[in-house]
Coordinates of C-alpha atoms in Angstrom, one line a residue:
Chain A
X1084 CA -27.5 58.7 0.3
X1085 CA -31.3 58.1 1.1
X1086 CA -32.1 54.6 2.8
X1087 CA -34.7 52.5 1.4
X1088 CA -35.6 48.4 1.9
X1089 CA -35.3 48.1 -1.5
X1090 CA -32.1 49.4 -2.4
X1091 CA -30.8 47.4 0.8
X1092 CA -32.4 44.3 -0.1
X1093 CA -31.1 45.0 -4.2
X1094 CA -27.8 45.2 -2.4
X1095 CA -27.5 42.6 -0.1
X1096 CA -28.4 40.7 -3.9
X1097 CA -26.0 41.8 -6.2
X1098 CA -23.7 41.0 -3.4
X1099 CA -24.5 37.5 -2.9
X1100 CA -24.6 37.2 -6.6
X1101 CA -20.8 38.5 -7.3
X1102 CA -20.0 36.8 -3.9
X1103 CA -20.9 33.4 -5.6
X1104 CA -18.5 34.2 -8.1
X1105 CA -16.0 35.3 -5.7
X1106 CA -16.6 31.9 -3.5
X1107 CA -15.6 30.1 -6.9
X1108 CA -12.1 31.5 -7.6
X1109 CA -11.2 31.1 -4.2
X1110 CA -12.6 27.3 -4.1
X1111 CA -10.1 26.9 -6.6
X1112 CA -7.2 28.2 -5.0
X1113 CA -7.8 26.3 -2.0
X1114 CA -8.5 23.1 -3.3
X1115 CA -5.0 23.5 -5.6
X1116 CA -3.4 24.6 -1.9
X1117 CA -5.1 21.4 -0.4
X1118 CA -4.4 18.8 -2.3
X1119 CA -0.6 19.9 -4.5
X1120 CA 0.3 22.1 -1.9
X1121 CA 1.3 24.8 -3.7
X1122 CA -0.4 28.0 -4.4
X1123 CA -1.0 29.1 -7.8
X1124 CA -0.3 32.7 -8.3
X1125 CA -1.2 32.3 -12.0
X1126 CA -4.8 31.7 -11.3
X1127 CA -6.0 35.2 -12.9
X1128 CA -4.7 34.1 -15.8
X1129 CA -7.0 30.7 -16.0
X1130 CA -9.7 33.3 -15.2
X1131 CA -8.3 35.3 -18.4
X1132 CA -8.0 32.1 -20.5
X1133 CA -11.8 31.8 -19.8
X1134 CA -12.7 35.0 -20.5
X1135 CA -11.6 35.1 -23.9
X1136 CA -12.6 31.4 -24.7
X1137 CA -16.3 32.7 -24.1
X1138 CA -15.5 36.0 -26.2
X1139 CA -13.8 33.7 -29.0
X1140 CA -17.0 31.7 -29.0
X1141 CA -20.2 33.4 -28.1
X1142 CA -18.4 36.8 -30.8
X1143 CA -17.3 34.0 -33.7
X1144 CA -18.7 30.6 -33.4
X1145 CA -21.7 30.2 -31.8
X1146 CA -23.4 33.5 -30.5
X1147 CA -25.2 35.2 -27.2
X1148 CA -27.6 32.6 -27.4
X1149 CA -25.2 30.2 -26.7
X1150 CA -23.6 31.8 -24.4
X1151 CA -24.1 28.7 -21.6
X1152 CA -22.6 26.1 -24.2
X1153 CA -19.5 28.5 -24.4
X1154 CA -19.3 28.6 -20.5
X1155 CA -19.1 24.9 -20.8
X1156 CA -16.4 25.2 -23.2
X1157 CA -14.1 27.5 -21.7
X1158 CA -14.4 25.7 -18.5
X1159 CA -13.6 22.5 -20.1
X1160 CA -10.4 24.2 -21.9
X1161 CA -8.6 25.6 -18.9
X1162 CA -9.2 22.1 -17.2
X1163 CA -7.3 20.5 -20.6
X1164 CA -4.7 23.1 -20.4
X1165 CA -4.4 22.8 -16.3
X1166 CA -4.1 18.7 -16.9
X1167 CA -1.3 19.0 -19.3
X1168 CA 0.4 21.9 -17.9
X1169 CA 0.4 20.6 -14.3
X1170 CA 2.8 17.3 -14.8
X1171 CA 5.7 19.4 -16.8
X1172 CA 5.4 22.5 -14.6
X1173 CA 4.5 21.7 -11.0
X1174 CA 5.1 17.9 -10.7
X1175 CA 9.1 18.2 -10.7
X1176 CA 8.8 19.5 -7.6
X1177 CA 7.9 16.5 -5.8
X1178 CA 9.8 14.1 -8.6
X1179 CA 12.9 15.0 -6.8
X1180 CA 13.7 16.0 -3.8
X1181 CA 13.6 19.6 -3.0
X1182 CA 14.6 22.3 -0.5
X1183 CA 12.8 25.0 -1.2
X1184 CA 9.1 23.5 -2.9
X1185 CA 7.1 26.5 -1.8
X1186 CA 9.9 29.0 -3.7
X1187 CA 10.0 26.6 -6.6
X1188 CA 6.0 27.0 -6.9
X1189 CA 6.4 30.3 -6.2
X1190 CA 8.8 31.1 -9.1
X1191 CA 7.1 28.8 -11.5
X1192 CA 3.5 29.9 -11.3
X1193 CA 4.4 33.4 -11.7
X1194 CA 6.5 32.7 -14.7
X1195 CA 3.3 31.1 -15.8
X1196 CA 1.5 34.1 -14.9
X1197 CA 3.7 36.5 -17.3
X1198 CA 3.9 34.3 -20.4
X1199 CA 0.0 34.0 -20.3
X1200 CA -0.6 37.4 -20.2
X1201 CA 2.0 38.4 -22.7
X1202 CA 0.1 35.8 -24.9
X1203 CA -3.0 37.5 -24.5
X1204 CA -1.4 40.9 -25.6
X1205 CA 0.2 39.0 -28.3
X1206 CA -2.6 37.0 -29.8
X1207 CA -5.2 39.6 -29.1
X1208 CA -3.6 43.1 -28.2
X1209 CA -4.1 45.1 -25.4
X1210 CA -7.8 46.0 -26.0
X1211 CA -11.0 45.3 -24.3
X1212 CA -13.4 42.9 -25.4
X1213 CA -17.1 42.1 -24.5
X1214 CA -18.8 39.0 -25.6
X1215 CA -22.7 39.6 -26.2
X1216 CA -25.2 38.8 -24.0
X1217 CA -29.0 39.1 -25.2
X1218 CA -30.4 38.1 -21.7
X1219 CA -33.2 39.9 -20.6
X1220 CA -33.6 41.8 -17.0
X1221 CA -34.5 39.6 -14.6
X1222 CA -37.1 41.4 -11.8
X1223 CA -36.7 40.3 -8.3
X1224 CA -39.8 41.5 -7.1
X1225 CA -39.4 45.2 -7.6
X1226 CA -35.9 44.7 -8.2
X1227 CA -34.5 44.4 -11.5
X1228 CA -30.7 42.8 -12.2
X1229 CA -28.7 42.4 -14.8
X1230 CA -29.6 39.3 -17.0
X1231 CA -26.3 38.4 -17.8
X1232 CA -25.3 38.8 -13.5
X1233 CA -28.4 36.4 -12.8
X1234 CA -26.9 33.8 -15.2
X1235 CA -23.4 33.9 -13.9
X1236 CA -25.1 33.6 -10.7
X1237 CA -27.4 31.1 -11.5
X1238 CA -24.7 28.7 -13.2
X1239 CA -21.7 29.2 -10.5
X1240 CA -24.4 27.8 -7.7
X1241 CA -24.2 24.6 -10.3
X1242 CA -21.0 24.6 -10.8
X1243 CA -20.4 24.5 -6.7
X1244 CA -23.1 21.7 -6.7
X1245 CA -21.2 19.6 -9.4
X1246 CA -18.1 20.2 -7.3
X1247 CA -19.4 18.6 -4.4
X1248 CA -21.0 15.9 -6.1
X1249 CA -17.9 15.3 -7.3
X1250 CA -16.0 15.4 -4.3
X1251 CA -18.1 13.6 -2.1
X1252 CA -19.5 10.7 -4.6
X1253 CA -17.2 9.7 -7.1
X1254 CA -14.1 7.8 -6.3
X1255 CA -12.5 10.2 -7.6
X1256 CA -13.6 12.6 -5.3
X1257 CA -12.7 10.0 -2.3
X1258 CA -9.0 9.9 -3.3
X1259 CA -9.2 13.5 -3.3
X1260 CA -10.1 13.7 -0.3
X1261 CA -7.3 10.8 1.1
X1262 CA -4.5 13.0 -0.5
X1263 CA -5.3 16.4 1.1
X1264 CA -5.3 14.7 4.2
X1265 CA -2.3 12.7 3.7
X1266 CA -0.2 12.4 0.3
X1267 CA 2.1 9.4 1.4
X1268 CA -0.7 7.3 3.2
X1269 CA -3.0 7.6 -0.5
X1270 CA -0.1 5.9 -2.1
X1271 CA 0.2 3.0 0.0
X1272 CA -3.9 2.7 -1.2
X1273 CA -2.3 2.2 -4.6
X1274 CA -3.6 6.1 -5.5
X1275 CA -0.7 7.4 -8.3
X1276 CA -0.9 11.1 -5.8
X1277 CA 0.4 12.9 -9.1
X1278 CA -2.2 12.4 -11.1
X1279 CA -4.1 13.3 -8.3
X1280 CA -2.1 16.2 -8.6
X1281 CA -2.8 16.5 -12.6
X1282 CA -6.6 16.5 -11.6
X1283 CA -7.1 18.8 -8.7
X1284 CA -5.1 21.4 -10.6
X1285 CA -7.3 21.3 -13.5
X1286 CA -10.2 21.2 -11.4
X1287 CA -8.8 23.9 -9.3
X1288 CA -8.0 25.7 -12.7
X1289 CA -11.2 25.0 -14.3
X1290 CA -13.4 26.9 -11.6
X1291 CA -11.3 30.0 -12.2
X1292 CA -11.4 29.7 -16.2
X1293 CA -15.4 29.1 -15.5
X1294 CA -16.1 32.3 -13.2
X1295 CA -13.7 34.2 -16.4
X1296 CA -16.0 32.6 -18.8
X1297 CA -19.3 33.7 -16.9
X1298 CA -18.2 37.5 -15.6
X1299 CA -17.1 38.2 -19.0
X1300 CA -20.3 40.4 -20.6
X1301 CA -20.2 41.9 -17.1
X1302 CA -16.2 42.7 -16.5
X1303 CA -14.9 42.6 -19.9
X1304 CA -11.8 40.6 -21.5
X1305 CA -8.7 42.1 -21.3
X1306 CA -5.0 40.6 -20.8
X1307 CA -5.0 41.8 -17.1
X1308 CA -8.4 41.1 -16.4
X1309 CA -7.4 38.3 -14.1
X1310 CA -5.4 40.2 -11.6
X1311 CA -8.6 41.9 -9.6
X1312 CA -9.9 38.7 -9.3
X1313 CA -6.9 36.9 -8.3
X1314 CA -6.5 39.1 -5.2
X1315 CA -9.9 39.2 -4.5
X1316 CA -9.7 35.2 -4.2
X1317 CA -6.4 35.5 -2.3
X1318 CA -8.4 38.0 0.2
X1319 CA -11.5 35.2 0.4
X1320 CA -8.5 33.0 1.4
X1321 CA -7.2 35.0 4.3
X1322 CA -10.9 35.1 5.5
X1323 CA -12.0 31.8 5.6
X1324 CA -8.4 30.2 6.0
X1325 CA -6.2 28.5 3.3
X1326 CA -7.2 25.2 2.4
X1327 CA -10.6 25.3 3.9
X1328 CA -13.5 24.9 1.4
X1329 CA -16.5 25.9 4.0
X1330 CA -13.9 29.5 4.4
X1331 CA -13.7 29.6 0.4
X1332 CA -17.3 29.9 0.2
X1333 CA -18.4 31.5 3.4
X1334 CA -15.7 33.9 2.5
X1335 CA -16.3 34.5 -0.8
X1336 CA -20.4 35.3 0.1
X1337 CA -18.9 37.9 2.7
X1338 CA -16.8 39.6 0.5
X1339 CA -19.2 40.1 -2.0
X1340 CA -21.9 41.7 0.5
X1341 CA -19.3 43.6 2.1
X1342 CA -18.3 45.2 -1.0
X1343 CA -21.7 45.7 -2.1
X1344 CA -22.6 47.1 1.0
X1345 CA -20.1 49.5 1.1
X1346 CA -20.2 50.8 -2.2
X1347 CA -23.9 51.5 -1.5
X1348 CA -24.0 53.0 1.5
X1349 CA -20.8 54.4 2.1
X1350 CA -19.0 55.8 -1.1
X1351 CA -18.7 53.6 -4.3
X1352 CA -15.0 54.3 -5.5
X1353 CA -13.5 52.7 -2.6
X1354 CA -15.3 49.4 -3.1
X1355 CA -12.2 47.7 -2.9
X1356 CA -11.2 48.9 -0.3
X1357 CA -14.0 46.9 2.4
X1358 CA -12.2 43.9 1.1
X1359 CA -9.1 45.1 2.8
X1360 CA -10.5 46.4 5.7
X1361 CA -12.2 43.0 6.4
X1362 CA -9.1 40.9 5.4
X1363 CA -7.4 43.5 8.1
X1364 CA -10.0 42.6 10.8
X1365 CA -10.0 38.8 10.2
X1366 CA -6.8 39.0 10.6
X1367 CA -6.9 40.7 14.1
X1368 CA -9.4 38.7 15.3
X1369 CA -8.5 34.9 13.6
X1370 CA -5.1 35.4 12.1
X1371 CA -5.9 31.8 10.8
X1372 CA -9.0 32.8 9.0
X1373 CA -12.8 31.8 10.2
X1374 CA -12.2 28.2 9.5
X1375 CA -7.9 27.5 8.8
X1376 CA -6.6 25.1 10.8
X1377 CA -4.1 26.2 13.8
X1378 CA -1.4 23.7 12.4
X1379 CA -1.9 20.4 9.8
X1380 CA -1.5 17.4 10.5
X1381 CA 1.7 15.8 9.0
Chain B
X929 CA 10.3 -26.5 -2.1
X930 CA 7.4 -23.6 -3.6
X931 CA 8.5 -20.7 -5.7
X932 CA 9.6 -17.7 -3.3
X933 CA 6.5 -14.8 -3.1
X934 CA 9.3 -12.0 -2.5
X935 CA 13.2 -12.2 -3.3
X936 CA 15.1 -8.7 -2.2
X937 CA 19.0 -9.5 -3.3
X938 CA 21.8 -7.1 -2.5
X939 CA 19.5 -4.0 -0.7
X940 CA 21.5 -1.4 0.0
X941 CA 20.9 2.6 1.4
X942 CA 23.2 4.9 2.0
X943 CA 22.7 8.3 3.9
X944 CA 25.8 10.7 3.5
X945 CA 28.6 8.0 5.0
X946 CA 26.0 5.9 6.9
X947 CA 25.2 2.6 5.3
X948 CA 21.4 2.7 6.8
X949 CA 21.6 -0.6 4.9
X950 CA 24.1 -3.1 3.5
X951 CA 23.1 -5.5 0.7
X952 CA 20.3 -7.0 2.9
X953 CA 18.7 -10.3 1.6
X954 CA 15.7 -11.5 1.7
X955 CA 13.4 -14.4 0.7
X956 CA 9.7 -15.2 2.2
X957 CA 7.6 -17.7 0.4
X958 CA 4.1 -17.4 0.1
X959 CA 2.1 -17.2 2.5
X960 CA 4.6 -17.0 5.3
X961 CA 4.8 -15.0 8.2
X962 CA 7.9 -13.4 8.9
X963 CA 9.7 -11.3 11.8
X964 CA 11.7 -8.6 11.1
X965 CA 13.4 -8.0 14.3
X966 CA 16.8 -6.0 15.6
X967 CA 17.6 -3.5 17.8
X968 CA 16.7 0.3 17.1
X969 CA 18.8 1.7 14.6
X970 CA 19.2 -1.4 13.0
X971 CA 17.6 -0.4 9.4
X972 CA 14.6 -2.0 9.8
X973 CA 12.1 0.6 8.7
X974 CA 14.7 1.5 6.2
X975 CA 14.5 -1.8 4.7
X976 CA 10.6 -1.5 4.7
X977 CA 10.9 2.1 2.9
X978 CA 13.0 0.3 0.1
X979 CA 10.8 -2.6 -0.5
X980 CA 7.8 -0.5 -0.6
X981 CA 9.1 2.4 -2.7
X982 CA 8.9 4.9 0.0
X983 CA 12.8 5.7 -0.9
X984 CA 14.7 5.0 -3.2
X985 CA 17.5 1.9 -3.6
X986 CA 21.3 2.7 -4.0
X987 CA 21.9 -1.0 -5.4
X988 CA 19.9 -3.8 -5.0
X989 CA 16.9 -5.7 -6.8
X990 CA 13.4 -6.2 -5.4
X991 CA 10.9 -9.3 -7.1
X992 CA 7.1 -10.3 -6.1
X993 CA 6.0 -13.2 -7.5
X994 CA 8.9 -13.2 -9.6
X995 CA 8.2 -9.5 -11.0
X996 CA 10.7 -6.7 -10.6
X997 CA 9.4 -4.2 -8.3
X998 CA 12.4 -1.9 -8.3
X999 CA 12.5 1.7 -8.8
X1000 CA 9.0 1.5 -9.2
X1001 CA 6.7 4.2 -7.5
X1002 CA 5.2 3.5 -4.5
X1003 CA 1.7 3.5 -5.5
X1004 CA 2.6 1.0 -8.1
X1005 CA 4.4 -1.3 -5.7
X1006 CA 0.9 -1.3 -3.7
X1007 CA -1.3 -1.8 -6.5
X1008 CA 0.9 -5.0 -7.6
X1009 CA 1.0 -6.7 -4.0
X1010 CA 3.0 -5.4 -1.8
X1011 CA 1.4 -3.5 0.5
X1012 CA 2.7 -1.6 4.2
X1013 CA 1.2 -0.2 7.5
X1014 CA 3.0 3.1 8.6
X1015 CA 4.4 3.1 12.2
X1016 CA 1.9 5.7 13.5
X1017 CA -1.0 4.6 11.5
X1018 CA -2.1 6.9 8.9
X1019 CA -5.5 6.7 8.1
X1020 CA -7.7 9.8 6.2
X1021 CA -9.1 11.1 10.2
X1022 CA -11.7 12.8 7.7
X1023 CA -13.4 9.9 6.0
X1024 CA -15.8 7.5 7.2
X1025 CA -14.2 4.0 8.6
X1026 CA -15.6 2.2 5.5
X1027 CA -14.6 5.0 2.8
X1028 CA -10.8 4.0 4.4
X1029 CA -11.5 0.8 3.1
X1030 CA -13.0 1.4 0.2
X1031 CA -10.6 3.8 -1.3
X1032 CA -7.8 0.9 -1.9
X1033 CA -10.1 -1.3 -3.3
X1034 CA -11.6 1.4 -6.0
X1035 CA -8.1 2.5 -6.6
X1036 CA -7.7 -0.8 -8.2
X1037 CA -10.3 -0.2 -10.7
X1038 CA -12.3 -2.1 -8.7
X1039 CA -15.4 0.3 -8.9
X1040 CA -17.9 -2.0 -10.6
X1041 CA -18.1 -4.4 -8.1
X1042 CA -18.4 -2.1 -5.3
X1043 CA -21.2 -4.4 -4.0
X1044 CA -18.5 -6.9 -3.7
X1045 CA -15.8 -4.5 -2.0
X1046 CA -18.6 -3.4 0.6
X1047 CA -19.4 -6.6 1.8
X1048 CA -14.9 -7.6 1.9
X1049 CA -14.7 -4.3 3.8
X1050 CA -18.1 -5.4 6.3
X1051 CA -16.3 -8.9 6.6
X1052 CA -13.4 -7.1 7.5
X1053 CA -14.8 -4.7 10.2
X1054 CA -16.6 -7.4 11.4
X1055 CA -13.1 -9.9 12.4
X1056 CA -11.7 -6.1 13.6
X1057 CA -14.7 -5.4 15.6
X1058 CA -15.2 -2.2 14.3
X1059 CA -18.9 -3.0 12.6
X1060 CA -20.4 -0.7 14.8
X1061 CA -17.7 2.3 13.8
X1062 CA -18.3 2.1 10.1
X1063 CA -20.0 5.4 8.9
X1064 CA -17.8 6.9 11.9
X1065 CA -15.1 9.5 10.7
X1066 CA -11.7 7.4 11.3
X1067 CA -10.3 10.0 13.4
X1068 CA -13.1 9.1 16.1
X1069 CA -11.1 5.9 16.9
X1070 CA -8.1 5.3 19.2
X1071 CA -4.7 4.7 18.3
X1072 CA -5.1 1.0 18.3
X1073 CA -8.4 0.7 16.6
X1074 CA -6.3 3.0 13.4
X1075 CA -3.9 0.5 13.2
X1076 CA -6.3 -2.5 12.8
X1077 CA -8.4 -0.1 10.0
X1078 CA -4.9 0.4 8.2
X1079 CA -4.3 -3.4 8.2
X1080 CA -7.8 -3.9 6.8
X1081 CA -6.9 -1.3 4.2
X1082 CA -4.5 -2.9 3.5
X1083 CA -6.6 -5.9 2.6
X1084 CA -8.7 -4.5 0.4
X1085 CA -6.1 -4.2 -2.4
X1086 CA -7.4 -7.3 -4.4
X1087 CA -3.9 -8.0 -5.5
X1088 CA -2.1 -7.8 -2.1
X1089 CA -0.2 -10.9 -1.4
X1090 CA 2.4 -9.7 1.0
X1091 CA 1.6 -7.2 4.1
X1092 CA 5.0 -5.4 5.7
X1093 CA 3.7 -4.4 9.2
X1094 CA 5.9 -1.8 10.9
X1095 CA 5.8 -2.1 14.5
X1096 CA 1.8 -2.5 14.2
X1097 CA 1.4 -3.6 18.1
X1098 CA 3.7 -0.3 19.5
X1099 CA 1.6 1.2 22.0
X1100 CA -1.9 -0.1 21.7
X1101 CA -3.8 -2.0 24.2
X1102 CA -4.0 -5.4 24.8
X1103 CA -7.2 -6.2 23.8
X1104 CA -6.8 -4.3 20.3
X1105 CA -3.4 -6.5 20.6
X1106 CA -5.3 -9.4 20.2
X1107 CA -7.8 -8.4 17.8
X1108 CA -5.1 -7.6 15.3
X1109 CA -3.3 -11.2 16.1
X1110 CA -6.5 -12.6 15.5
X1111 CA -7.2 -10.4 11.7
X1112 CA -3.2 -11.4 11.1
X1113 CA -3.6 -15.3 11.3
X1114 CA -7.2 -15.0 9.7
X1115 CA -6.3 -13.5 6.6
X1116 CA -3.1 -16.0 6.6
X1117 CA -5.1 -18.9 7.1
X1118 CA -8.1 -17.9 4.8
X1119 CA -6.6 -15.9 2.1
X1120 CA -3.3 -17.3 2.1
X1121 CA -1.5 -13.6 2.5
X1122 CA 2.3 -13.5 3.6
X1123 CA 3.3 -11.2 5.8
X1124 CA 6.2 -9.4 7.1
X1125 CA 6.2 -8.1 10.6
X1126 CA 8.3 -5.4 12.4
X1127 CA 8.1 -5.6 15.4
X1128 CA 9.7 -5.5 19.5
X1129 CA 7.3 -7.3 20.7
X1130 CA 9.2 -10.8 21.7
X1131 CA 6.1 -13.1 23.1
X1132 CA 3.9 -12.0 19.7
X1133 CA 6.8 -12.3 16.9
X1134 CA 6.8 -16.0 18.8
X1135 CA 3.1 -16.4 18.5
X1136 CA 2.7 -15.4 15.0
X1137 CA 6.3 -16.2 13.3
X1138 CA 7.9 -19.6 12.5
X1139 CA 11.0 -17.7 11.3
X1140 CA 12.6 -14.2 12.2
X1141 CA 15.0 -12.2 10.5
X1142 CA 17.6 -10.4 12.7
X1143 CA 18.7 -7.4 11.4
X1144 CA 22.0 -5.3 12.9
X1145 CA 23.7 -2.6 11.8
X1146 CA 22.0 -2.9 8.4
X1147 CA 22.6 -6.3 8.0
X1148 CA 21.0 -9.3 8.2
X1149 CA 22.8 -11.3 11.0
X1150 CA 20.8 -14.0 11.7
X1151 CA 17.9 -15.9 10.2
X1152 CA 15.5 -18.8 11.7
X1153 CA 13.3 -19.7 14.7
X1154 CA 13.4 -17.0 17.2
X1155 CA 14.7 -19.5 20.1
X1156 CA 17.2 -20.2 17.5
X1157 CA 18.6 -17.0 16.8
X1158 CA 17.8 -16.0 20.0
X1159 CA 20.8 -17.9 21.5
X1160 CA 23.0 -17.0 18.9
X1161 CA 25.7 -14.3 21.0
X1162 CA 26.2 -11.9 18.2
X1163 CA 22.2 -11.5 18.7
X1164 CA 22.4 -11.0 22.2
X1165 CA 25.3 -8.7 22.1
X1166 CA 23.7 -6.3 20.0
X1167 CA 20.6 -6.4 22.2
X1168 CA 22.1 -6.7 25.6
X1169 CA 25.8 -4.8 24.7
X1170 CA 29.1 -6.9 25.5
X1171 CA 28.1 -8.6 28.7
X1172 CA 31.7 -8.2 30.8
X1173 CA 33.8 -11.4 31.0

């Protein structure tokens, strides 16, 4: 392995670039954690659903050129599909009282996880698909990247910039905020919390079914496709901290450089293993991750 | 005589064999300021959960302005007037002083006239004197200064009529005391809001409250002016134990 600026700099890129992508899945884990309180282990298979919204529209309906409509579209389904799935499956848990609400989750989001994916074998078969992408080679100075990398790139730093707009303008975004800070004291604002609930899952959801929709041409769409992803964003959660949006993204950045890194410099078949090995040190050092929180308050 | 603002019949809460309260009655007209007072253990706070939705009624009905508010979800209870404080005040420690007080008020669908909720919440800060702590996160302020920001929250509802304090002057200092009597009588005397007020505090219940409501064992033994009740011996007994003949 020769060393060179360039393929350093190229690296420390495509990095940041997946990293994005990385920081988005695991924003939407965290913000589900934060404001429901639950984790959803079937968020590989929003990622999924998105995939194969973009395939079933850029490949059918509208074409490569369209390719950023599509992302719209597949982001906006999984958010339909997290809205109405969210009150049958998830809200009974706080409806009635309940021993054991992190088991029920538990339980019911990886039920969720196996009927989606058998869906997507059923509906589409086991095969891989790859929606087109006609986007040109974008050259960073010297450097070129993938077109279709530079987009996903380019729209996940939106989507992260509508998030916060969202969250920190809109009153939506305020009562948001009230509820993952304290789910009795919203109500007494006159804040129905479980449609809150409804809401932050979809969001949540919707960020996953949007990085799908986007890594797509790059990854490929297959019934299983979700899985990498969802441990990747469960290891960005361990790093920065659960329920810590600053340690989604921050986490998400360093996974992707580390991996890139890695794969570069050291031996590319193990990329996935520097994840680990990070996860592993975080751990060591902050067992709460670079920005969890010791204990919440109740 | 006016029509009553809240009428609780028959209230009842049971925990395994513990009757946390027994058909407890209760009728405040508007614009009244009540004490809800009784030794610990009495079901007071059990009583306030029920009316507010924050549990759930064995038996008993619940009416605000002669609508039914039972079995009704907390946040709904809020949003059609009757509103609480917790005990240990829970504000959002992460948002701004006047994002606490403007989330109530938006919740109500309130959000084009946020001009309007703005200045209610400036008024507000300003009786509290908190003006200066407005773009402050809440959890910047003391224990005492959260409880007058959760009353004010309160107060932004635009449909609250009646406000159940519990225990809002427990461990705060005096002067934040004071502040609060001060916002309580204000917003009875300008805006006509009933309250309902938990509370051990003997020399401010006097101050604020033309009647009390004496609650024991989960029941309401005695109702009326606290000098009143205060001689009754049932009353004393629970608060003072069987004095020795």
């Amino acid at each position: 392995m020769i060393f060179s600026t360039e393929l350093l700099v190229q690296t420390v890129l495509s990095g940041l670039m997946v990293g994005v992508l990385y920081a988005l899945m695991a924003l939407g884990i965290t913000f589900i954690y934060s404001i429901v309180k639950t984790i959803n282990w079937a968020m590989g298979e929003f990622y999924m659903i998105g995939s194969y919204i973009q395939f079933v529209a850029v490949h059918y309906v509208l074409g490569a050129r369209w390719w950023w409509l599509a992302a719209i579209i597949s982001a906006a389904g999984t958010f339909l599909i997290g809205l109405i799935l969210e009150p049958i499956l998830i809200k009974p848990m706080y409806a009635r009282p309940m021993q054991r609400r992190d088991d029920y989750a538990t339980v019911v989001t990886i039920a969720l996880l196996l009927l989606l994916r058998s869906l997507a074998v059923a509906l589409g078969g086991p095969n891989q698909y790859r929606p087109e992408s006609d986007l040109p080679v974008v050259w960073i100075g010297p450097l070129p990247q993938e077109g279709a990398r530079v987009a996903a790139f380019v729209c996940a730093l939106l989507a992260l910039g509508i998030f916060w707009i969202v969250i920190k303008k809109t009153w939506v975004g305020l009562a948001l905020r009230a509820a993952a800070q304290n789910r009795l004291a919203v109500q007494t604002s006159g804040v129905d919390v479980y449609r809150l609930d409804a809401i932050a899952f979809a969001i949540g959801v919707a960020l996953a079914g949007l990085s799908g929709a986007l890594l797509a041409p790059l990854f490929m769409v297959f019934p299983t496709n979700g899985a990498v992803t969802t441990v990747k964003g469960f290891e960005i959660i361990v790093i920065g901290g659960l329920g810590s949006i600053p340690g989604a993204l921050i986490g998400g950045l360093l996974l992707g450089l580390v991996e890139s890194l890695g794969a570069a410099f050291v031996s590319s078949p193990y990329q996935n293993v520097y994840g680990f090995l990070l996860v592993i040190l975080v751990l060591i050092i902050r067992p709460n991750g670079l920005f969890g929180e010791r204990g919440r308050e109740a | 005589m006016a029509d009553p603002l809240l009428q609780a019949e028959g209230v009842t809460k049971r925990y395994g064999g513990l009757v946390a309260n027994d058909a407890v009655a209760m009728t405040l007209l508007p614009g009244e300021i009540r004490g809800l007072i009784g030794p610990n253990g009495a079901g007071k706070t059990t009583f306030v959960n029920l009316l507010t939705g924050f549990e759930t009624l064995d038996a008993g009905r619940i009416r605000l302005g002669g609508r039914d508010l039972t079995g009704l979800p907390a946040h709904q209870i809020a949003a059609r007037g009757l509103v609480r404080s917790f005990q240990v005040a829970r504000v959002f420690a992460n948002m701004s002083v006047l994002e606490n007080l403007l989330l109530p008020f938006l919740a109500a669908g309130s959000a084009g006239g946020l001009a309007h909720g703005q200045a209610r919440a400036r008024e507000l800060l300003a009786t509290s004197t908190l003006e200066h702590m407005a773009e402050e996160s809440a959890g910047a302020l003391s224990g005492g200064q959260r409880m007058l920001l959760q009353a004010c929250a309160g107060f932004m509802i635009p449909s609250a009529r009646l406000h159940v304090l519990d225990e809002p002057f427990a461990g705060i200092n005096p002067v934040v005391k004071d502040t609060l009597i001060d916002l309580i009588e204000r917003e009875n005397r300008v805006e006509g809001r009933a309250f309902l007020i938990v509370s051990h505090e003997m020399a401010i219940v006097r101050r604020l409250c033309p009647r009390v409501t004496v609650m024991i064992q989960g029941r309401v033994a005695a109702e009326g002016a606290l000098e009143e009740v205060a001689r009754r011996p049932d009353v004393v007994e629970a608060y003072l134990g069987r004095v020795a003949a």
